[in-house]
Short mmCIF file of C-alpha atoms in Angstrom, two decimals:
data_model
loop_
_atom_site.label_atom_id
_atom_site.label_comp_id
_atom_site.label_asym_id
_atom_site.label_seq_id
_atom_site.Cartn_x
_atom_site.Cartn_y
_atom_site.Cartn_z
CA UNK A 22 -2.47 -16.49 6.95
CA UNK A 23 -3.35 -13.04 6.60
CA UNK A 24 -4.96 -12.08 3.42
CA UNK A 25 -7.37 -9.49 1.95
CA UNK A 26 -10.07 -10.11 -0.61
CA UNK A 27 -11.79 -7.33 -2.76
CA UNK A 28 -14.60 -9.16 -4.59
CA UNK A 29 -15.11 -6.77 -6.92
CA UNK A 30 -12.55 -6.06 -9.86
CA UNK A 31 -14.43 -3.20 -11.51
CA UNK A 32 -17.39 -1.12 -10.66
CA UNK A 33 -19.01 1.73 -12.36
CA UNK A 34 -21.37 3.97 -11.11
CA UNK A 35 -23.23 7.24 -12.04
CA UNK A 36 -21.78 10.79 -10.76
CA UNK A 37 -24.15 11.30 -7.70
CA UNK A 38 -25.08 7.92 -7.31
CA UNK A 39 -24.07 5.98 -4.02
CA UNK A 40 -20.95 3.68 -3.72
CA UNK A 41 -19.73 0.57 -1.68
CA UNK A 42 -16.76 -1.17 -2.14
CA UNK A 43 -16.28 -4.57 -0.74
CA UNK A 44 -13.50 -5.87 1.67
CA UNK A 45 -12.97 -8.98 3.58
CA UNK A 46 -10.07 -9.88 5.56
CA UNK A 47 -8.41 -12.88 7.26
CA UNK A 48 -6.58 -12.39 10.24
CA UNK A 49 -6.48 -14.16 13.55
CA UNK A 50 -6.45 -10.95 16.14
CA UNK A 51 -7.64 -7.74 15.85
CA UNK A 52 -6.94 -6.37 12.74
CA UNK A 53 -5.86 -2.77 11.66
CA UNK A 54 -7.52 -1.86 8.49
CA UNK A 55 -6.95 0.68 5.91
CA UNK A 56 -8.47 1.92 2.71
CA UNK A 57 -6.10 3.66 0.04
CA UNK A 58 -6.81 5.28 -3.41
CA UNK A 59 -4.45 5.36 -6.40
CA UNK A 60 -4.89 7.28 -9.35
CA UNK A 61 -2.89 6.68 -12.41
CA UNK A 62 0.85 7.06 -12.50
CA UNK A 63 0.32 8.24 -8.33
CA UNK A 64 1.43 6.70 -5.24
CA UNK A 65 -1.24 5.67 -2.62
CA UNK A 66 -3.01 7.91 -0.61
CA UNK A 67 -4.66 6.94 2.76
CA UNK A 68 -8.58 7.37 2.69
CA UNK A 69 -9.09 6.05 6.14
CA UNK A 70 -7.86 3.68 9.03
CA UNK A 71 -9.44 1.55 11.64
CA UNK A 72 -7.19 0.33 14.75
CA UNK A 73 -10.02 0.32 17.47
CA UNK A 74 -13.21 2.06 18.98
CA UNK A 75 -16.18 3.18 16.82
CA UNK A 76 -16.55 0.59 14.01
CA UNK A 77 -17.46 3.38 11.83
CA UNK A 78 -14.74 5.62 10.60
CA UNK A 79 -14.71 8.73 8.67
CA UNK A 80 -12.05 9.71 5.98
CA UNK A 81 -11.13 11.99 3.47
CA UNK A 82 -13.12 13.23 0.22
CA UNK A 83 -16.25 12.43 2.25
CA UNK A 84 -15.65 8.39 2.32
CA UNK A 85 -16.48 6.09 5.27
CA UNK A 86 -15.76 2.52 6.20
CA UNK A 87 -17.44 -0.18 8.61
CA UNK A 88 -15.76 -2.51 10.32
CA UNK A 89 -17.82 -5.45 10.91
CA UNK A 90 -15.95 -8.26 13.06
CA UNK A 91 -18.71 -11.00 12.53
CA UNK A 92 -18.47 -10.73 8.62
CA UNK A 93 -14.83 -10.07 8.65
CA UNK A 94 -15.49 -7.11 6.36
CA UNK A 95 -14.37 -3.46 6.22
CA UNK A 96 -16.45 -1.99 3.22
CA UNK A 97 -15.88 1.53 2.06
CA UNK A 98 -18.86 3.74 1.31
CA UNK A 99 -19.57 7.13 -0.24
CA UNK A 100 -23.02 8.76 -0.52
CA UNK A 101 -22.49 10.46 -3.54
CA UNK A 102 -19.66 9.97 -6.00
CA UNK A 103 -17.73 12.63 -7.82
CA UNK A 104 -16.16 12.16 -11.20
CA UNK A 105 -12.82 12.87 -9.70
CA UNK A 106 -13.26 9.74 -7.66
CA UNK A 107 -12.56 7.76 -10.69
CA UNK A 108 -9.41 5.51 -9.62
CA UNK A 109 -8.35 2.16 -8.18
CA UNK A 110 -9.20 1.36 -4.49
CA UNK A 111 -7.21 -0.77 -2.35
CA UNK A 112 -8.11 -2.29 1.18
CA UNK A 113 -5.15 -3.37 3.59
CA UNK A 114 -4.97 -5.19 6.74
CA UNK A 115 -1.74 -4.75 9.15
CA UNK A 116 -0.94 -6.99 11.76
CA UNK A 117 -0.91 -6.00 15.33
CA UNK A 118 2.78 -5.91 15.61
CA UNK A 119 2.71 -3.26 12.67
CA UNK A 120 5.55 -4.84 10.69
CA UNK A 121 3.39 -6.83 8.10
CA UNK A 122 0.96 -5.35 5.63
CA UNK A 123 -1.21 -6.93 2.91
CA UNK A 124 -3.25 -5.66 0.35
CA UNK A 125 -6.05 -6.57 -1.74
CA UNK A 126 -6.06 -6.92 -5.48
CA UNK A 127 -8.04 -3.64 -5.60
CA UNK A 128 -11.24 -2.27 -7.13
CA UNK A 129 -10.99 -0.07 -10.32
CA UNK A 130 -13.86 2.80 -10.21
CA UNK A 131 -15.24 4.24 -13.31
CA UNK A 132 -17.61 7.29 -12.90
CA UNK A 133 -19.90 8.16 -15.70
CA UNK A 134 -21.77 11.45 -16.13
CA UNK B 293 1.50 15.94 -0.85
CA UNK B 294 3.39 13.18 0.93
CA UNK B 295 7.13 14.40 1.03
CA UNK B 296 8.37 10.83 0.23
CA UNK B 297 10.27 10.86 -3.10
CA UNK B 298 11.56 7.90 -5.11
CA UNK B 299 14.41 7.57 -7.82
CA UNK B 300 14.50 6.79 -10.53
CA UNK B 301 11.25 7.22 -12.10
CA UNK B 302 11.67 4.59 -14.53
CA UNK B 303 14.15 1.93 -15.16
CA UNK B 304 14.93 -0.64 -17.72
CA UNK B 305 17.11 -3.58 -16.99
CA UNK B 306 17.83 -7.11 -18.53
CA UNK B 307 17.55 -10.35 -16.61
CA UNK B 308 20.40 -11.37 -14.46
CA UNK B 309 21.25 -7.92 -13.72
CA UNK B 310 21.36 -6.00 -10.35
CA UNK B 311 19.23 -2.64 -9.40
CA UNK B 312 18.95 -0.24 -6.77
CA UNK B 313 16.32 1.91 -6.03
CA UNK B 314 15.99 4.89 -3.61
CA UNK B 315 13.62 6.35 -1.37
CA UNK B 316 13.75 9.62 0.50
CA UNK B 317 11.42 9.37 3.63
CA UNK B 318 9.35 12.34 4.76
CA UNK B 319 11.07 14.32 7.47
CA UNK B 320 11.14 12.64 10.87
CA UNK B 321 9.79 9.13 9.88
CA UNK B 322 11.86 6.59 10.95
CA UNK B 323 10.07 3.69 9.47
CA UNK B 324 10.24 2.96 5.66
CA UNK B 325 8.38 -0.08 3.98
CA UNK B 326 8.69 -1.26 0.51
CA UNK B 327 6.36 -2.98 -1.82
CA UNK B 328 5.93 -4.42 -5.11
CA UNK B 329 3.06 -3.87 -7.27
CA UNK B 330 2.47 -6.03 -10.50
CA UNK B 331 0.42 -4.55 -13.14
CA UNK B 332 -3.43 -4.90 -12.26
CA UNK B 333 -2.42 -6.26 -8.80
CA UNK B 334 -2.25 -4.93 -5.04
CA UNK B 335 1.05 -3.91 -3.50
CA UNK B 336 2.93 -6.67 -2.37
CA UNK B 337 4.92 -6.16 1.16
CA UNK B 338 8.46 -6.90 0.61
CA UNK B 339 10.12 -5.62 4.05
CA UNK B 340 10.28 -2.88 6.44
CA UNK B 341 12.97 -1.03 8.08
CA UNK B 342 12.80 0.84 11.66
CA UNK B 343 15.71 2.46 12.99
CA UNK B 344 18.25 1.01 10.31
CA UNK B 345 17.08 -2.63 11.09
CA UNK B 346 14.61 -4.68 9.33
CA UNK B 347 11.71 -5.05 11.20
CA UNK B 348 9.40 -7.34 8.81
CA UNK B 349 9.66 -9.27 5.54
CA UNK B 350 7.23 -10.60 3.35
CA UNK B 351 7.38 -13.58 0.92
CA UNK B 352 10.30 -12.30 -1.09
CA UNK B 353 13.44 -14.36 -1.73
CA UNK B 354 16.92 -13.12 -0.38
CA UNK B 355 17.89 -11.47 -3.77
CA UNK B 356 15.61 -8.74 -2.61
CA UNK B 357 17.60 -6.97 0.20
CA UNK B 358 17.41 -3.31 1.72
CA UNK B 359 19.21 -0.78 3.86
CA UNK B 360 18.17 2.14 5.64
CA UNK B 361 20.32 4.78 6.47
CA UNK B 362 20.86 7.17 9.92
CA UNK B 363 18.74 9.86 7.81
CA UNK B 364 16.03 7.40 7.22
CA UNK B 365 16.53 7.31 3.76
CA UNK B 366 16.18 3.71 2.07
CA UNK B 367 17.52 1.63 -0.59
CA UNK B 368 15.80 -1.54 -2.16
CA UNK B 369 18.41 -4.00 -4.03
CA UNK B 370 17.39 -6.57 -6.45
CA UNK B 371 19.76 -9.06 -7.37
CA UNK B 372 19.85 -11.56 -10.39
CA UNK B 373 16.62 -9.63 -11.73
CA UNK B 374 14.02 -12.03 -13.42
CA UNK B 375 11.38 -11.07 -15.82
CA UNK B 376 8.71 -11.45 -13.07
CA UNK B 377 10.43 -8.47 -11.12
CA UNK B 378 8.86 -6.21 -13.62
CA UNK B 379 6.72 -3.95 -11.45
CA UNK B 380 6.00 -0.61 -9.71
CA UNK B 381 8.22 -0.45 -6.64
CA UNK B 382 6.73 1.75 -3.89
CA UNK B 383 8.23 2.98 -0.72
CA UNK B 384 6.07 4.14 2.52
CA UNK B 385 7.22 6.07 5.38
CA UNK B 386 5.46 6.29 8.72
CA UNK B 387 5.76 8.91 11.37
CA UNK B 388 7.24 7.91 14.81
CA UNK B 389 5.41 6.25 17.12
CA UNK B 390 3.18 2.97 16.36
CA UNK B 391 4.82 1.23 13.45
CA UNK B 392 1.09 0.92 12.03
CA UNK B 393 0.41 4.75 12.10
CA UNK B 394 -0.10 6.18 8.89
CA UNK B 395 1.95 5.46 5.83
CA UNK B 396 2.75 7.98 3.21
CA UNK B 397 3.54 6.44 -0.21
CA UNK B 398 5.92 7.82 -2.74
CA UNK B 399 4.97 7.78 -6.55
CA UNK B 400 7.19 4.89 -7.26
CA UNK B 401 9.65 3.54 -9.60
CA UNK B 402 8.51 1.60 -12.49
CA UNK B 403 11.31 -1.30 -13.19
CA UNK B 404 11.09 -2.91 -16.46
CA UNK B 405 13.32 -6.46 -17.06
CA UNK B 406 14.03 -7.31 -20.57
#
């Protein structure tokens, strides 16, 4: 069965520090992978996605993610965090038929000055 | 700005009642997906509609049903409400083409079941 695991429920980083949010997936075929961000009271905004090709993908707001098939991982990174990055981050996997989506439980990011 | 709108913003119902939530897709999007997000959890996929037909379903009972209209707006109906149905309900629409193309989410409807 398909599933997504985000091992870190909550992460705190200092402004300007680097960030890595972990995501592991379980899916039998080539996955379609996504990272979304959700601010309080807001819907989900797509940060980046991976379908195929280059395993390092660039997204909006300076985020990037690397797909590692051997580790079934799709970790999100940012070299320097800004206070406005404080939010909830969700990793998701879609089936290759595109009609089933699975989200992780999310990682809450706090940024301290 | 996504262009996906949902109504109402908040809703309070009692156990056993029925509820209808509405979603207006972004212009030109022919695929809409519905999700349930319980407090502190990630969104759970309910179902997807593509050109007015159900195109995929998550692990939700039949009392969760949906419709998609010719203008691609959509409804989520939940019958016999239970306390555990209290959640944020999100809809997301997709641009034409591959179903796995970018999903644009609405702000959600907060449903409280008492």
